[in-house]
């Protein structure tokens, strides 16, 4: 049987059709499409709270389904059903609640698999820190798309563990796996050969770009604060234009978060690269996102933001057969091979220890998250001379552009195509299943121990509040409200019938009341034996509900 996982589904996490388009959404939508198209399991499973969410899932995956393939809903309030698969996948690192919820079922029942995206925010780091305290198991995994982000997670856990050791005397170590599996692309979706040439000719004609002109393409959110400061790119392009004398077009395919930033960026192009013809196109448009690669000669992305962890657009550029120039920064370091697929431009960061003022501002909410990452990015330097040299080399050497583009395309097919990436996930889930079968359990649940101590059974945590608790040796008899008419009223009225879904079915209640009436009274132990139907919680809550409204009485 092929190892697979249920997909934890929230539409916003997998949808790129909104007014704002973020990398995590594009990455997760791409994962879902790749999983549907290249996963080898017979069935797809959607793990979500509402049936409406399952309907949205079905609608989204329908165009991608190859042939006949069943799609099944696993309701979020029934996590025990995940045991039939063995794993659940959530496309972010917010998996602590899933870990604790599993403890209410069986810690060995299934594996939990998450994925990191941006982890620079206080909330994201605190979520990662919570995993060190949660009952994660050796058969769980948090996938890191790049070695760079894995290093951040390991460093964060190490410093948090050191603090906890000082505070508690214990030595907490994360038990879960941290595999590196990259994000992927659908290489087949990027036009090649004659098709790409036709798109190139038509778009260049439409956008009034000369067929022999050099087009440098940037794709991504156009935000200096959370993505990449554009001015080093503008400066390098201007210098390359002056050096080569070439007619250079810069196409910015993305979207601005506000009008002020749009105006500023357009003003900066006039100030810092007046010799370069710059145009902005809406990167949220599916048509533009699909075709804009074909007009370009060079892809350029000088990411400088700690929010970035992988960098999907250079992989897309590689799939399109473009030579890429990227900053030597986080995930780009693993994807673009220097002087093979393109060029990586050196970057410089301030030394450790001089950013505690920014840490304080983030902890105390003294500045918005966007300002925090912007202050970090504004002190990250890009080697503009090296970028200028890389641009000049590619602009003046069309054969090198062709060779690097072909190398990039081949690397995308061999390493980043979704059929390769999804196979890596299925291999991971199989490994987790094998570990789950033999590994020792972390923090095994003892009898009568609360699965999550900070959200305990209220009837245990507040057991000292009442005079007594209902016991198996208590005897129950009918009360004054057990007659058919008042009993029906109690069930019908909203505030007295409240919570019916947690109690025994009405026909079971009626049978139980009839038995008590026939015997005069019955001990709770007998009712547990005859009417609990393997659900003692529902029986006890039913009995207390009936006691509350004098349908039943304790026999004194």
XYZ file of C-alpha atoms in Angstrom:
556
model
C 0.000 0.000 0.000
C 1.355 3.439 -0.958
C 2.169 5.683 1.991
C -0.015 8.776 1.889
C -1.406 11.495 4.136
C -4.686 13.272 4.675
C -4.499 16.915 3.608
C -5.348 19.375 6.373
C -7.370 21.842 4.307
C -8.146 25.515 4.763
C -9.022 27.203 1.483
C -6.949 30.334 2.136
C -3.846 28.199 2.571
C -4.065 26.684 -0.927
C -5.674 29.442 -2.961
C -3.962 31.999 -5.223
C -7.029 33.737 -6.615
C -7.329 36.540 -4.066
C -6.372 40.197 -4.292
C -3.198 39.447 -2.365
C -0.888 36.652 -3.440
C 1.713 35.334 -1.018
C 4.474 32.810 -1.549
C 3.037 30.357 0.975
C -0.244 30.269 -0.975
C 1.496 29.675 -4.295
C 3.689 27.005 -2.734
C 0.784 25.213 -1.040
C -1.453 25.381 -4.116
C 1.428 23.961 -6.144
C 1.927 21.211 -3.564
C -1.751 20.282 -3.637
C -1.804 20.155 -7.435
C 1.399 18.115 -7.494
C 0.090 15.773 -4.801
C -3.147 15.179 -6.699
C -1.406 14.625 -10.028
C 1.634 12.641 -8.895
C 0.609 10.929 -5.660
C 0.375 7.177 -6.145
C -2.285 6.318 -3.540
C -5.683 5.156 -4.798
C -7.613 7.721 -2.767
C -7.342 11.344 -1.690
C -8.271 12.316 1.847
C -9.293 15.780 3.025
C -9.116 16.569 6.749
C -11.201 19.647 7.495
C -13.761 20.855 9.992
C -16.821 21.489 7.838
C -18.381 19.592 4.967
C -18.421 22.905 3.093
C -14.626 22.916 3.343
C -14.555 19.429 1.872
C -16.760 20.643 -0.989
C -14.269 23.468 -1.666
C -11.434 20.930 -1.623
C -13.234 18.739 -4.148
C -13.912 21.713 -6.400
C -10.277 22.796 -6.274
C -8.749 19.387 -7.031
C -11.301 18.321 -9.664
C -9.390 19.791 -12.661
C -6.206 18.014 -11.564
C -7.569 14.536 -10.900
C -6.109 11.951 -13.280
C -8.869 9.520 -14.259
C -11.115 7.990 -11.629
C -9.893 8.625 -8.106
C -11.980 8.652 -4.951
C -11.891 11.689 -2.678
C -12.872 11.190 0.966
C -13.673 13.525 3.833
C -12.216 12.955 7.279
C -14.026 15.291 9.734
C -11.729 17.270 12.003
C -13.691 16.224 15.106
C -12.950 12.570 14.347
C -9.128 12.435 14.373
C -9.222 8.716 15.128
C -10.049 8.202 11.444
C -6.536 9.375 10.550
C -5.269 6.031 11.836
C -6.524 4.344 8.659
C -4.002 6.420 6.662
C -1.154 6.827 9.080
C -0.392 10.520 8.485
C -1.844 14.009 8.209
C -0.101 16.844 6.340
C -0.495 20.524 7.162
C 1.348 22.972 4.862
C 2.776 25.155 7.634
C 4.517 24.827 10.990
C 1.390 25.447 13.104
C 1.068 21.792 14.078
C 1.265 21.928 17.886
C -2.514 21.651 18.277
C -2.544 18.570 16.024
C 0.110 16.987 18.240
C -1.870 17.551 21.426
C -5.171 16.536 19.800
C -3.653 13.202 18.777
C -3.002 12.483 22.462
C -6.771 12.294 22.981
C -6.797 9.403 20.482
C -3.551 7.435 20.539
C -0.096 8.885 20.071
C 0.947 5.931 17.930
C -2.139 6.090 15.698
C -0.677 8.324 12.983
C 2.139 10.685 12.070
C 1.910 14.468 11.826
C 3.798 16.219 9.046
C 4.162 19.972 8.755
C 6.163 22.328 6.555
C 7.990 25.554 7.307
C 7.413 28.719 5.329
C 8.376 32.106 6.700
C 9.486 31.710 10.318
C 10.768 35.217 11.087
C 7.707 36.468 12.983
C 7.297 36.234 16.746
C 4.206 34.054 16.341
C 5.999 31.636 14.012
C 8.985 31.342 16.330
C 6.746 30.784 19.337
C 4.898 28.063 17.420
C 8.228 26.354 16.784
C 9.182 26.756 20.434
C 5.929 25.110 21.541
C 6.895 21.989 19.592
C 9.808 21.461 21.989
C 7.306 21.176 24.858
C 4.610 19.258 22.954
C 4.491 15.431 22.815
C 5.980 15.214 19.329
C 7.101 11.732 18.414
C 9.988 10.242 16.408
C 7.409 9.409 13.730
C 6.494 13.093 13.207
C 8.218 15.468 10.792
C 8.556 19.161 10.066
C 9.689 19.506 6.466
C 12.171 22.287 5.733
C 12.234 23.400 2.073
C 15.885 24.462 2.331
C 18.964 23.730 4.459
C 18.960 27.413 5.401
C 15.586 27.280 7.156
C 16.476 23.950 8.808
C 19.485 25.654 10.371
C 17.244 28.410 11.756
C 14.869 25.860 13.313
C 17.745 23.910 14.850
C 19.337 27.096 16.214
C 16.019 28.261 17.667
C 15.397 24.908 19.354
C 18.953 24.778 20.702
C 18.761 28.188 22.413
C 15.228 27.530 23.716
C 16.332 24.130 25.037
C 19.293 25.723 26.827
C 16.945 28.158 28.550
C 14.503 25.412 29.565
C 17.379 23.367 30.979
C 18.360 26.319 33.181
C 14.749 26.897 34.199
C 13.706 23.297 34.901
C 16.869 21.249 35.172
C 15.651 19.062 32.316
C 17.223 18.580 28.912
C 14.526 18.752 26.247
C 15.501 17.674 22.765
C 13.173 17.671 19.756
C 12.205 14.146 18.774
C 10.663 14.844 15.385
C 12.442 14.596 12.064
C 13.534 17.709 10.153
C 13.901 16.468 6.564
C 14.844 18.854 3.771
C 12.420 18.516 0.851
C 12.232 21.475 -1.541
C 9.149 23.134 -2.906
C 8.323 22.065 -6.412
C 7.223 23.230 -9.815
C 5.292 21.689 -12.679
C 7.996 21.812 -15.331
C 5.571 20.727 -18.046
C 3.530 23.884 -17.465
C 6.385 26.102 -18.646
C 6.372 26.463 -22.455
C 9.451 25.313 -24.349
C 10.665 25.359 -27.931
C 8.361 26.704 -30.624
C 5.510 27.306 -28.192
C 7.714 29.494 -25.994
C 9.053 31.334 -29.038
C 5.533 32.075 -30.242
C 4.508 33.438 -26.831
C 7.721 35.456 -26.711
C 7.080 37.017 -30.122
C 3.438 37.806 -29.436
C 3.964 39.289 -25.963
C 6.957 41.349 -27.032
C 4.929 42.720 -29.910
C 1.969 43.470 -27.636
C 4.145 45.129 -24.984
C 6.245 47.004 -27.581
C 9.495 45.249 -26.739
C 11.973 44.736 -29.569
C 12.568 41.089 -30.466
C 16.339 41.589 -30.081
C 16.122 43.659 -26.891
C 17.270 42.180 -23.577
C 14.461 41.509 -21.107
C 15.335 41.051 -17.428
C 12.435 39.619 -15.434
C 11.565 39.894 -11.750
C 8.566 37.932 -10.470
C 7.186 38.305 -6.961
C 5.499 40.630 -4.535
C 6.748 44.174 -5.112
C 7.474 45.060 -1.500
C 10.748 46.570 -0.303
C 9.831 45.726 3.312
C 8.871 42.046 3.100
C 10.342 40.707 -0.132
C 13.339 42.412 -1.740
C 14.568 45.986 -1.757
C 14.526 46.928 -5.454
C 17.123 49.709 -5.537
C 20.259 47.480 -5.647
C 18.636 45.721 -8.617
C 17.930 49.069 -10.301
C 21.495 50.273 -9.719
C 23.063 47.098 -11.113
C 20.828 47.221 -14.189
C 21.718 50.839 -14.882
C 25.424 50.096 -14.657
C 25.028 47.068 -16.941
C 23.101 49.184 -19.450
C 25.799 51.833 -19.425
C 28.542 49.194 -19.805
C 26.937 47.168 -22.603
C 24.974 49.819 -24.463
C 22.187 47.248 -24.863
C 18.512 48.123 -24.904
C 17.349 46.593 -21.636
C 13.783 46.143 -20.446
C 13.028 45.361 -16.802
C 9.668 43.632 -16.406
C 8.357 43.588 -12.837
C 5.649 40.916 -12.630
C 3.982 41.114 -9.248
C 1.742 43.341 -7.196
C 2.120 46.293 -4.839
C 0.641 46.177 -1.366
C -0.397 49.834 -1.549
C -0.383 52.817 -3.894
C 2.354 54.608 -1.961
C 4.784 51.771 -2.527
C 3.823 51.629 -6.202
C 4.578 55.323 -6.610
C 7.867 55.038 -4.735
C 9.122 52.112 -6.788
C 8.210 53.826 -10.063
C 10.008 56.982 -8.918
C 13.066 54.918 -7.992
C 13.264 53.401 -11.465
C 13.516 56.929 -12.909
C 16.166 57.899 -10.385
C 18.337 54.771 -10.266
C 17.922 53.124 -13.694
C 16.774 55.801 -16.168
C 18.472 53.993 -19.076
C 16.387 50.852 -18.498
C 12.846 50.626 -19.838
C 10.791 49.459 -16.879
C 7.245 48.108 -16.902
C 5.019 46.589 -14.231
C 2.518 43.826 -14.956
C 0.025 42.180 -12.636
C 1.623 38.963 -11.400
C -1.646 37.897 -9.789
C -3.106 37.198 -13.237
C -2.859 33.457 -14.006
C -2.317 34.227 -17.699
C 0.580 36.571 -16.980
C 2.086 34.192 -14.420
C 1.991 31.395 -16.999
C 3.401 33.316 -19.976
C 5.640 36.099 -18.718
C 8.651 33.772 -18.453
C 8.765 33.334 -22.224
C 9.518 37.005 -22.946
C 12.623 37.060 -20.736
C 16.324 36.532 -21.389
C 17.453 36.707 -17.764
C 15.714 36.223 -14.412
C 16.852 38.455 -11.539
C 15.901 38.255 -7.853
C 18.002 39.878 -5.127
C 16.113 38.700 -2.040
C 17.402 40.300 1.160
C 14.606 39.557 3.647
C 14.676 37.147 6.574
C 11.047 36.353 5.786
C 12.271 34.453 2.728
C 13.090 30.785 3.419
C 13.155 29.050 0.041
C 12.387 31.237 -2.963
C 10.005 29.662 -5.447
C 10.330 32.118 -8.337
C 13.956 31.214 -9.197
C 12.831 27.580 -9.469
C 10.048 28.649 -11.811
C 12.573 30.625 -13.858
C 14.797 27.543 -14.049
C 11.831 25.460 -15.206
C 11.266 28.061 -17.923
C 14.867 27.614 -19.067
C 16.108 31.024 -17.954
C 19.567 31.771 -16.582
C 19.090 33.182 -13.116
C 20.873 35.854 -11.119
C 19.979 35.661 -7.432
C 21.357 36.894 -4.144
C 23.440 34.404 -2.198
C 20.709 34.234 0.424
C 18.856 31.482 2.314
C 17.124 28.972 0.029
C 18.629 30.475 -3.118
C 21.983 29.100 -1.957
C 20.771 25.533 -2.479
C 18.754 25.978 -5.663
C 20.897 28.023 -8.063
C 24.337 26.591 -8.764
C 26.806 29.437 -9.193
C 28.182 29.722 -12.723
C 26.172 26.630 -13.790
C 22.503 27.651 -13.689
C 23.291 31.342 -13.255
C 25.047 33.523 -10.691
C 24.706 33.975 -6.943
C 25.532 37.495 -5.780
C 27.341 37.872 -2.408
C 25.433 39.345 0.536
C 26.572 40.813 3.863
C 24.706 40.886 7.205
C 25.619 42.761 10.437
C 27.381 40.654 13.107
C 25.432 38.713 15.714
C 24.584 40.681 18.824
C 23.813 44.052 17.260
C 20.123 43.354 16.601
C 18.770 43.008 20.149
C 16.988 46.340 19.754
C 14.983 44.776 16.918
C 14.329 41.660 19.006
C 12.938 43.873 21.782
C 10.713 45.729 19.347
C 9.295 42.463 18.054
C 8.731 40.988 21.513
C 7.061 44.117 22.855
C 5.030 44.746 19.677
C 6.836 48.055 19.405
C 6.780 47.825 15.619
C 4.707 45.875 13.105
C 6.169 42.672 11.727
C 6.630 44.265 8.302
C 8.714 47.030 9.896
C 10.778 44.477 11.826
C 11.778 42.558 8.701
C 12.223 45.814 6.777
C 14.714 47.120 9.358
C 16.611 43.852 9.023
C 16.566 43.950 5.227
C 17.696 47.566 5.012
C 20.951 46.493 6.689
C 21.498 43.513 4.399
C 23.933 44.490 1.665
C 23.965 43.100 -1.881
C 27.220 43.263 -3.880
C 26.049 45.611 -6.630
C 29.317 45.398 -8.563
C 29.100 41.584 -8.652
C 25.498 41.816 -9.850
C 26.511 44.296 -12.530
C 29.243 41.932 -13.711
C 26.838 38.975 -13.832
C 24.303 40.989 -15.818
C 26.977 42.249 -18.195
C 28.295 38.727 -18.753
C 24.858 37.344 -19.628
C 23.742 40.348 -21.675
C 26.819 40.142 -23.909
C 26.958 36.350 -24.196
C 23.812 34.784 -25.709
C 25.466 31.349 -25.932
C 26.116 31.415 -22.181
C 22.497 32.384 -21.587
C 21.408 29.381 -23.629
C 23.768 26.974 -21.830
C 22.864 28.193 -18.363
C 19.159 28.166 -19.209
C 19.383 24.570 -20.428
C 21.294 23.569 -17.298
C 18.692 25.306 -15.121
C 15.837 23.546 -16.920
C 17.509 20.167 -16.466
C 18.063 20.819 -12.743
C 14.434 21.850 -12.315
C 13.273 18.609 -13.957
C 15.627 16.412 -11.934
C 15.295 18.038 -8.512
C 12.254 20.321 -8.301
C 9.541 18.850 -10.522
C 6.523 17.855 -8.461
C 6.767 14.214 -9.495
C 10.187 14.121 -7.774
C 9.096 16.149 -4.757
C 5.873 14.186 -4.124
C 7.838 10.928 -4.371
C 10.126 12.298 -1.649
C 7.089 13.007 0.552
C 5.700 9.512 0.027
C 9.095 8.070 0.930
C 9.123 10.237 4.075
C 5.627 9.091 5.097
C 6.671 5.470 4.609
C 9.748 6.048 6.795
C 7.560 7.637 9.476
C 5.231 4.621 9.393
C 8.189 2.280 9.879
C 9.479 4.377 12.787
C 5.985 4.461 14.307
C 5.914 0.663 14.369
C 9.066 0.253 16.461
C 10.160 3.495 18.160
C 9.582 4.200 21.829
C 6.803 6.642 22.586
C 7.689 10.060 23.945
C 5.719 11.095 27.064
C 3.371 8.064 27.065
C -0.038 8.830 28.487
C -0.592 7.290 31.937
C -4.054 6.158 33.131
C -6.172 9.115 34.281
C -3.540 11.591 33.048
C -4.991 14.537 31.099
C -3.970 14.352 27.418
C -3.323 18.110 27.453
C -2.681 19.322 31.025
C -3.478 22.963 30.221
C -6.936 22.057 28.872
C -8.027 19.261 31.190
C -11.339 17.446 31.574
C -13.429 20.086 33.417
C -15.074 17.374 35.516
C -11.626 16.410 36.823
C -10.097 19.881 37.113
C -13.128 21.255 39.006
C -14.038 18.039 40.834
C -13.766 19.815 44.213
C -16.461 22.368 43.325
C -19.622 20.226 43.932
C -20.841 18.396 47.004
C -20.207 15.085 45.295
C -19.575 13.491 41.939
C -21.852 10.880 40.394
C -20.475 7.408 41.203
C -21.118 3.908 39.925
C -22.707 2.913 43.255
C -25.251 5.726 43.220
C -28.868 4.618 42.626
C -31.163 6.665 40.399
C -34.953 6.886 40.373
C -37.453 8.860 38.291
C -38.161 12.484 39.176
C -41.248 14.629 38.769
C -40.313 15.714 35.214
C -40.075 12.191 33.834
C -43.643 12.298 32.544
C -43.968 12.418 28.722
C -45.255 15.986 28.366
C -42.737 17.840 30.594
C -39.914 15.623 29.303
C -40.787 16.546 25.707
C -40.820 20.233 26.669
C -37.380 19.966 28.266
C -36.031 18.427 25.087
C -37.682 20.999 22.821
C -36.770 24.247 24.635
C -33.391 25.564 23.512
C -31.846 26.347 26.887
C -32.872 23.013 28.449
C -32.197 20.870 25.384
C -28.786 22.471 24.847
C -25.894 20.072 24.202
C -28.049 17.187 22.975
C -25.381 16.114 20.473
C -23.099 15.075 23.355
C -25.688 12.882 25.064
C -27.212 9.473 24.362
C -29.777 9.222 21.569
C -33.339 9.955 22.688
C -34.487 6.397 22.023
C -31.716 5.084 24.299
C -32.689 7.612 26.961
C -36.328 6.492 26.737
C -35.338 2.833 27.086
C -33.185 3.669 30.111
C -35.987 5.660 31.783
C -38.411 2.793 31.170
C -35.986 0.353 32.819
C -35.592 2.613 35.853
C -39.382 2.963 36.097
C -39.840 -0.824 35.918
C -37.285 -1.441 38.684
C -38.089 1.543 40.900
C -34.412 2.518 40.780
C -31.164 1.286 39.214
C -27.513 1.731 40.135
C -25.326 3.758 37.796
C -23.148 0.656 37.334
C -26.086 -1.163 35.725
C -26.852 1.758 33.448
C -23.194 1.851 32.393
C -23.355 -1.830 31.523
C -26.642 -1.721 29.613
C -26.835 1.721 27.979
C -23.375 3.305 27.613
C -22.744 1.664 24.203
C -18.993 1.972 24.817
C -19.406 5.695 25.443
C -19.445 6.227 29.231
C -18.859 9.971 28.792
C -22.142 10.351 26.905
C -23.959 8.276 29.512
C -22.671 10.277 32.493
C -23.403 13.594 30.776
C -26.910 12.309 29.960
C -27.545 11.236 33.548
C -26.421 14.574 34.951
C -28.556 16.429 32.411
C -31.585 14.413 33.510
C -30.724 14.947 37.177
C -30.387 18.695 36.559
C -34.008 19.015 35.432
C -35.529 16.484 37.862
C -36.171 13.816 35.257
C -34.007 11.646 37.499
C -33.232 11.865 41.214
C -30.538 10.408 43.410
C -32.037 7.822 45.713
C -31.146 8.809 49.271
